[in-house]
Amino acid sequence: MDIAFGIDIGGSGIKGAPVDLRTGELTAERLRIPTPATSTPLAVADIVAKLVGSFELPKKAPLGVAFPAPMDHGVVRFIANLDKSWTGVNLPALLRDVTGRHVTAVNDADAAGIGEQRYGAAKGRKGVVLVCTLGTGIGSALIVDGVLVPNTELGHLEIDGVGAESRAADSAREREGLSFEAWAERLQRYFETVEMLLSPDVIVIGGGVSKKHTEFLPLLNLRAKVVPAKLRNAAGIVGAATAAAVAHGGATKTSKKAKS
Ligand code: BGC
């Protein structure tokens, strides 16, 4: 199978595009629809159906969904940044009903980890790799010798008495109007705690703000090698599409053209 459709459901936008699994590239321009203010399962499912319906897709192309919550075999375990009524929802079942396609759902940061590992900054890396997404929340994907340990929730570590993502997510930088220097101090505190607990060899920084990595990555002083994500904020779409292809139809070999 060469094409799968990837969707990334976030706190501010829902984005989707078809992905060529041989190269990890989007085969059409990504479409983005703002996340509705009341982000209930039905409201979001409606947008997902619209996104999928906006592209010409092979009939059997599966749908991979990156979702901002721990996914217990497709079921949302708890939700920090969307409507609370998501808890307990079986996401693949809901989206299969509205799209008629095979659906695989994974945590959004895990999706980014899968994307970066197969096509991007984590490709070919051995040891302990931590992919962190900085956005509305902080997402984490832990990959050990190429194997993903799913559903790590390192954005919810409690540091200095507060949940880490409420201080160090990119949304905190924006909400509080922090300079990159002030934000980097918070990131330093966050990542040194993560380092103390997990000793990663490499930390890959993703999320939309990673395109401005030169503003804040050089300010961090960590033992791990810290690198920006290569797929930037397409990683969720690409990783979710990859997970869907693996689950429904077998993984396609990457071609030599695949980004490395
Ligand atoms: C959620 C995680 C998610 C992260 C990034 C956190 O609030 O609990 O599951 O990966 O935000 O969206």
CSV table of C-alpha atoms and ligand atoms in Angstrom, one decimal:
chain,number,residue,atom,x,y,z
A,1,MET,CA,0.0,0.0,0.0
A,2,ASP,CA,1.5,3.4,-1.0
A,3,ILE,CA,-1.1,6.0,0.1
A,4,ALA,CA,-2.7,6.5,3.5
A,5,PHE,CA,-4.5,9.6,4.7
A,6,GLY,CA,-3.2,11.2,7.9
A,7,ILE,CA,-5.1,13.5,10.2
A,8,ASP,CA,-3.7,15.5,13.1
A,9,ILE,CA,-6.3,16.6,15.6
A,10,GLY,CA,-4.9,19.5,17.7
A,11,GLY,CA,-6.2,22.0,20.2
A,12,SER,CA,-6.3,24.8,17.6
A,13,GLY,CA,-6.5,23.1,14.2
A,14,ILE,CA,-7.5,19.8,12.6
A,15,LYS,CA,-5.1,19.0,9.7
A,16,GLY,CA,-5.1,16.3,7.0
A,17,ALA,CA,-3.4,15.2,3.9
A,18,PRO,CA,-2.7,12.1,1.9
A,19,VAL,CA,0.8,10.7,2.4
A,20,ASP,CA,3.0,8.7,0.0
A,21,LEU,CA,4.4,6.0,2.4
A,22,ARG,CA,7.4,5.3,0.2
A,23,THR,CA,8.8,8.8,0.7
A,24,GLY,CA,6.9,10.2,3.7
A,25,GLU,CA,5.8,13.2,1.5
A,26,LEU,CA,2.4,14.7,1.3
A,27,THR,CA,0.9,14.0,-2.1
A,28,ALA,CA,-1.4,17.1,-1.9
A,29,GLU,CA,-1.4,20.3,0.0
A,30,ARG,CA,-2.4,19.9,3.7
A,31,LEU,CA,-5.9,21.2,4.6
A,32,ARG,CA,-6.5,22.8,8.0
A,33,ILE,CA,-9.8,23.5,9.6
A,34,PRO,CA,-9.9,25.3,13.0
A,35,THR,CA,-10.8,23.1,15.9
A,36,PRO,CA,-14.4,24.1,17.0
A,37,ALA,CA,-14.6,26.0,20.3
A,38,THR,CA,-16.8,23.2,21.7
A,39,SER,CA,-14.6,20.3,20.6
A,40,THR,CA,-17.0,17.4,21.3
A,41,PRO,CA,-16.5,14.0,19.6
A,42,LEU,CA,-19.3,14.6,17.1
A,43,ALA,CA,-18.1,18.1,16.2
A,44,VAL,CA,-14.6,16.9,15.5
A,45,ALA,CA,-15.8,13.7,13.7
A,46,ASP,CA,-17.8,16.0,11.4
A,47,ILE,CA,-14.6,18.0,10.5
A,48,VAL,CA,-12.6,14.8,10.0
A,49,ALA,CA,-15.3,13.6,7.5
A,50,LYS,CA,-15.1,16.9,5.7
A,51,LEU,CA,-11.3,16.7,5.5
A,52,VAL,CA,-11.3,13.2,4.2
A,53,GLY,CA,-14.0,14.0,1.7
A,54,SER,CA,-12.0,16.9,0.3
A,55,PHE,CA,-9.4,14.7,-1.4
A,56,GLU,CA,-9.5,12.2,-4.2
A,57,LEU,CA,-8.2,9.1,-2.4
A,58,PRO,CA,-7.8,5.4,-3.4
A,59,LYS,CA,-10.8,3.5,-2.3
A,60,LYS,CA,-8.9,1.4,0.1
A,61,ALA,CA,-6.6,4.0,1.6
A,62,PRO,CA,-6.8,3.7,5.4
A,63,LEU,CA,-7.1,6.7,7.7
A,64,GLY,CA,-4.5,7.3,10.5
A,65,VAL,CA,-5.4,9.8,13.2
A,66,ALA,CA,-3.1,11.5,15.6
A,67,PHE,CA,-5.0,12.5,18.7
A,68,PRO,CA,-3.8,14.6,21.7
A,69,ALA,CA,-4.4,12.1,24.4
A,70,PRO,CA,-3.2,8.7,25.6
A,71,MET,CA,-4.9,6.1,23.4
A,72,ASP,CA,-5.6,2.8,25.1
A,73,HIS,CA,-6.0,0.6,22.0
A,74,GLY,CA,-8.1,3.3,20.4
A,75,VAL,CA,-9.9,4.4,23.5
A,76,VAL,CA,-9.2,7.9,24.9
A,77,ARG,CA,-8.0,7.5,28.4
A,78,PHE,CA,-8.0,11.1,29.5
A,79,ILE,CA,-8.0,14.5,27.7
A,80,ALA,CA,-6.3,17.7,28.7
A,81,ASN,CA,-6.8,20.1,25.8
A,82,LEU,CA,-10.1,19.1,24.1
A,83,ASP,CA,-13.7,18.7,25.4
A,84,LYS,CA,-13.8,16.5,28.4
A,85,SER,CA,-16.5,14.3,26.9
A,86,TRP,CA,-13.8,12.6,24.9
A,87,THR,CA,-12.8,10.4,27.8
A,88,GLY,CA,-13.8,6.8,27.1
A,89,VAL,CA,-14.6,7.4,23.4
A,90,ASN,CA,-13.4,4.7,20.9
A,91,LEU,CA,-11.9,7.0,18.3
A,92,PRO,CA,-11.4,4.4,15.4
A,93,ALA,CA,-15.0,3.2,15.8
A,94,LEU,CA,-16.4,6.8,15.7
A,95,LEU,CA,-14.4,7.8,12.6
A,96,ARG,CA,-15.0,4.5,10.8
A,97,ASP,CA,-18.7,5.3,11.0
A,98,VAL,CA,-18.3,8.7,9.5
A,99,THR,CA,-15.7,8.0,6.8
A,100,GLY,CA,-16.3,4.3,5.9
A,101,ARG,CA,-12.5,3.7,6.0
A,102,HIS,CA,-10.2,1.6,8.2
A,103,VAL,CA,-9.1,3.8,11.0
A,104,THR,CA,-6.0,3.6,13.3
A,105,ALA,CA,-5.7,6.1,16.1
A,106,VAL,CA,-2.5,6.9,18.0
A,107,ASN,CA,-1.3,9.6,20.4
A,108,ASP,CA,-0.3,12.7,18.5
A,109,ALA,CA,3.3,12.8,19.9
A,110,ASP,CA,3.7,9.1,19.2
A,111,ALA,CA,2.6,9.8,15.7
A,112,ALA,CA,5.2,12.5,15.4
A,113,GLY,CA,7.8,10.0,16.8
A,114,ILE,CA,6.8,7.4,14.2
A,115,GLY,CA,7.1,10.0,11.4
A,116,GLU,CA,10.5,11.3,12.6
A,117,GLN,CA,11.8,7.8,13.1
A,118,ARG,CA,10.8,6.5,9.7
A,119,TYR,CA,11.5,9.6,7.6
A,120,GLY,CA,13.1,12.4,9.7
A,121,ALA,CA,15.4,13.4,12.5
A,122,ALA,CA,15.2,10.1,14.4
A,123,LYS,CA,15.8,7.9,11.3
A,124,GLY,CA,18.5,5.2,11.9
A,125,ARG,CA,19.2,6.4,15.5
A,126,LYS,CA,19.9,3.7,18.1
A,127,GLY,CA,19.6,4.1,21.8
A,128,VAL,CA,17.0,6.2,23.7
A,129,VAL,CA,15.4,8.8,21.5
A,130,LEU,CA,12.8,11.2,22.9
A,131,VAL,CA,10.6,13.2,20.5
A,132,CYS,CA,8.9,16.1,22.2
A,133,THR,CA,6.2,18.2,20.6
A,134,LEU,CA,5.8,21.8,21.9
A,135,GLY,CA,2.3,23.1,21.1
A,136,THR,CA,-1.0,23.6,23.0
A,137,GLY,CA,0.4,20.9,25.3
A,138,ILE,CA,3.7,19.0,25.5
A,139,GLY,CA,3.7,15.6,23.9
A,140,SER,CA,6.3,12.9,24.2
A,141,ALA,CA,7.3,9.8,22.2
A,142,LEU,CA,9.9,7.5,23.7
A,143,ILE,CA,11.7,5.3,21.1
A,144,VAL,CA,14.2,2.7,22.4
A,145,ASP,CA,16.4,1.1,19.7
A,146,GLY,CA,13.7,1.9,17.1
A,147,VAL,CA,10.8,0.6,19.2
A,148,LEU,CA,8.2,3.0,20.4
A,149,VAL,CA,7.0,2.8,24.0
A,150,PRO,CA,3.5,4.2,23.4
A,151,ASN,CA,1.5,6.7,25.5
A,152,THR,CA,4.3,8.3,27.6
A,153,GLU,CA,2.8,11.5,29.0
A,154,LEU,CA,5.8,13.5,30.0
A,155,GLY,CA,4.0,16.8,29.5
A,156,HIS,CA,2.1,16.1,32.7
A,157,LEU,CA,5.2,15.6,34.9
A,158,GLU,CA,4.8,17.8,37.9
A,159,ILE,CA,7.8,20.1,38.3
A,160,ASP,CA,8.1,22.7,41.1
A,161,GLY,CA,4.5,21.9,42.0
A,162,VAL,CA,2.9,22.5,38.6
A,163,GLY,CA,2.1,20.4,35.6
A,164,ALA,CA,5.0,21.0,33.2
A,165,GLU,CA,2.9,21.8,30.1
A,166,SER,CA,1.1,24.6,31.8
A,167,ARG,CA,4.5,26.4,32.1
A,168,ALA,CA,6.6,25.2,29.3
A,169,ALA,CA,4.3,24.4,26.3
A,170,ASP,CA,4.4,26.8,23.4
A,171,SER,CA,0.9,27.9,24.3
A,172,ALA,CA,2.3,29.1,27.7
A,173,ARG,CA,4.9,31.2,25.8
A,174,GLU,CA,2.2,32.8,23.7
A,175,ARG,CA,-0.4,33.2,26.5
A,176,GLU,CA,2.1,34.9,28.8
A,177,GLY,CA,3.9,36.8,26.0
A,178,LEU,CA,7.3,35.3,27.0
A,179,SER,CA,10.5,36.1,25.1
A,180,PHE,CA,12.3,33.1,23.7
A,181,GLU,CA,15.0,33.6,26.4
A,182,ALA,CA,12.4,33.5,29.2
A,183,TRP,CA,10.7,30.5,27.7
A,184,ALA,CA,14.0,28.7,27.2
A,185,GLU,CA,14.6,28.9,30.9
A,186,ARG,CA,11.4,27.0,31.5
A,187,LEU,CA,12.3,24.5,28.8
A,188,GLN,CA,15.7,24.0,30.4
A,189,ARG,CA,14.1,23.2,33.8
A,190,TYR,CA,11.7,20.8,32.0
A,191,PHE,CA,14.2,18.9,29.9
A,192,GLU,CA,16.8,18.6,32.7
A,193,THR,CA,14.1,16.9,34.8
A,194,VAL,CA,13.3,14.6,31.9
A,195,GLU,CA,17.0,13.9,31.4
A,196,MET,CA,17.4,13.0,35.1
A,197,LEU,CA,14.6,10.5,34.8
A,198,LEU,CA,15.3,8.9,31.3
A,199,SER,CA,18.8,9.7,30.1
A,200,PRO,CA,17.8,10.1,26.5
A,201,ASP,CA,20.7,10.0,23.9
A,202,VAL,CA,18.8,12.3,21.6
A,203,ILE,CA,15.9,14.7,22.1
A,204,VAL,CA,14.0,15.7,18.9
A,205,ILE,CA,12.0,18.9,19.3
A,206,GLY,CA,8.8,19.1,17.2
A,207,GLY,CA,5.6,21.1,17.0
A,208,GLY,CA,4.9,24.2,15.0
A,209,VAL,CA,7.4,26.3,17.0
A,210,SER,CA,10.2,24.0,15.9
A,211,LYS,CA,10.5,26.0,12.7
A,212,LYS,CA,11.9,28.8,15.0
A,213,HIS,CA,14.4,26.4,16.6
A,214,THR,CA,17.3,28.7,16.1
A,215,GLU,CA,15.7,31.1,18.6
A,216,PHE,CA,15.6,28.7,21.5
A,217,LEU,CA,17.5,25.4,21.0
A,218,PRO,CA,21.0,27.0,21.3
A,219,LEU,CA,19.9,28.4,24.7
A,220,LEU,CA,19.4,24.9,26.1
A,221,ASN,CA,22.3,23.2,28.0
A,222,LEU,CA,21.6,19.5,28.2
A,223,ARG,CA,23.6,16.3,28.1
A,224,ALA,CA,21.5,14.8,25.3
A,225,LYS,CA,22.0,15.9,21.7
A,226,VAL,CA,19.0,18.2,20.9
A,227,VAL,CA,17.9,18.5,17.3
A,228,PRO,CA,14.9,20.0,15.6
A,229,ALA,CA,12.3,17.8,14.0
A,230,LYS,CA,12.7,17.4,10.2
A,231,LEU,CA,9.0,16.9,9.3
A,232,ARG,CA,8.1,19.9,11.5
A,233,ASN,CA,4.4,20.0,12.1
A,234,ALA,CA,3.6,17.5,9.3
A,235,ALA,CA,5.1,14.7,11.5
A,236,GLY,CA,1.8,13.9,13.1
A,237,ILE,CA,0.0,13.5,9.8
A,238,VAL,CA,2.9,11.4,8.3
A,239,GLY,CA,3.3,9.2,11.4
A,240,ALA,CA,-0.5,8.6,11.8
A,241,ALA,CA,-0.7,7.6,8.1
A,242,THR,CA,2.3,5.3,8.6
A,243,ALA,CA,0.6,3.7,11.6
A,244,ALA,CA,-2.6,3.1,9.6
A,245,ALA,CA,-0.7,1.5,6.8
A,246,VAL,CA,1.1,-0.8,9.1
A,247,ALA,CA,-2.1,-1.8,10.8
A,248,HIS,CA,-4.2,-2.2,7.6
A,249,GLY,CA,-2.3,-3.5,4.7
A,250,GLY,CA,1.3,-3.9,5.8
A,251,ALA,CA,4.1,-1.4,5.8
A,252,THR,CA,5.5,-0.2,2.5
A,253,LYS,CA,9.2,-0.1,2.2
A,254,THR,CA,10.6,3.4,2.1
A,255,SER,CA,12.2,4.3,-1.2
A,256,LYS,CA,15.7,5.7,-1.6
A,257,LYS,CA,14.0,9.1,-2.1
A,258,ALA,CA,12.7,9.0,1.5
A,259,LYS,CA,14.0,12.0,3.5
A,260,SER,CA,16.8,11.0,5.8
B,1,BGC,C1,-1.7,15.2,26.2
B,1,BGC,C2,-0.8,14.2,25.4
B,1,BGC,C3,-0.5,14.9,24.1
B,1,BGC,C4,0.1,16.3,24.3
B,1,BGC,C5,0.4,17.1,23.0
B,1,BGC,C6,-1.0,16.5,26.4
B,1,BGC,O1,-1.9,17.3,27.1
B,1,BGC,O2,-2.1,14.6,27.4
B,1,BGC,O3,-1.5,13.0,25.1
B,1,BGC,O4,0.4,14.1,23.4
B,1,BGC,O5,-0.7,17.1,25.1
B,1,BGC,O6,-0.8,17.3,22.3
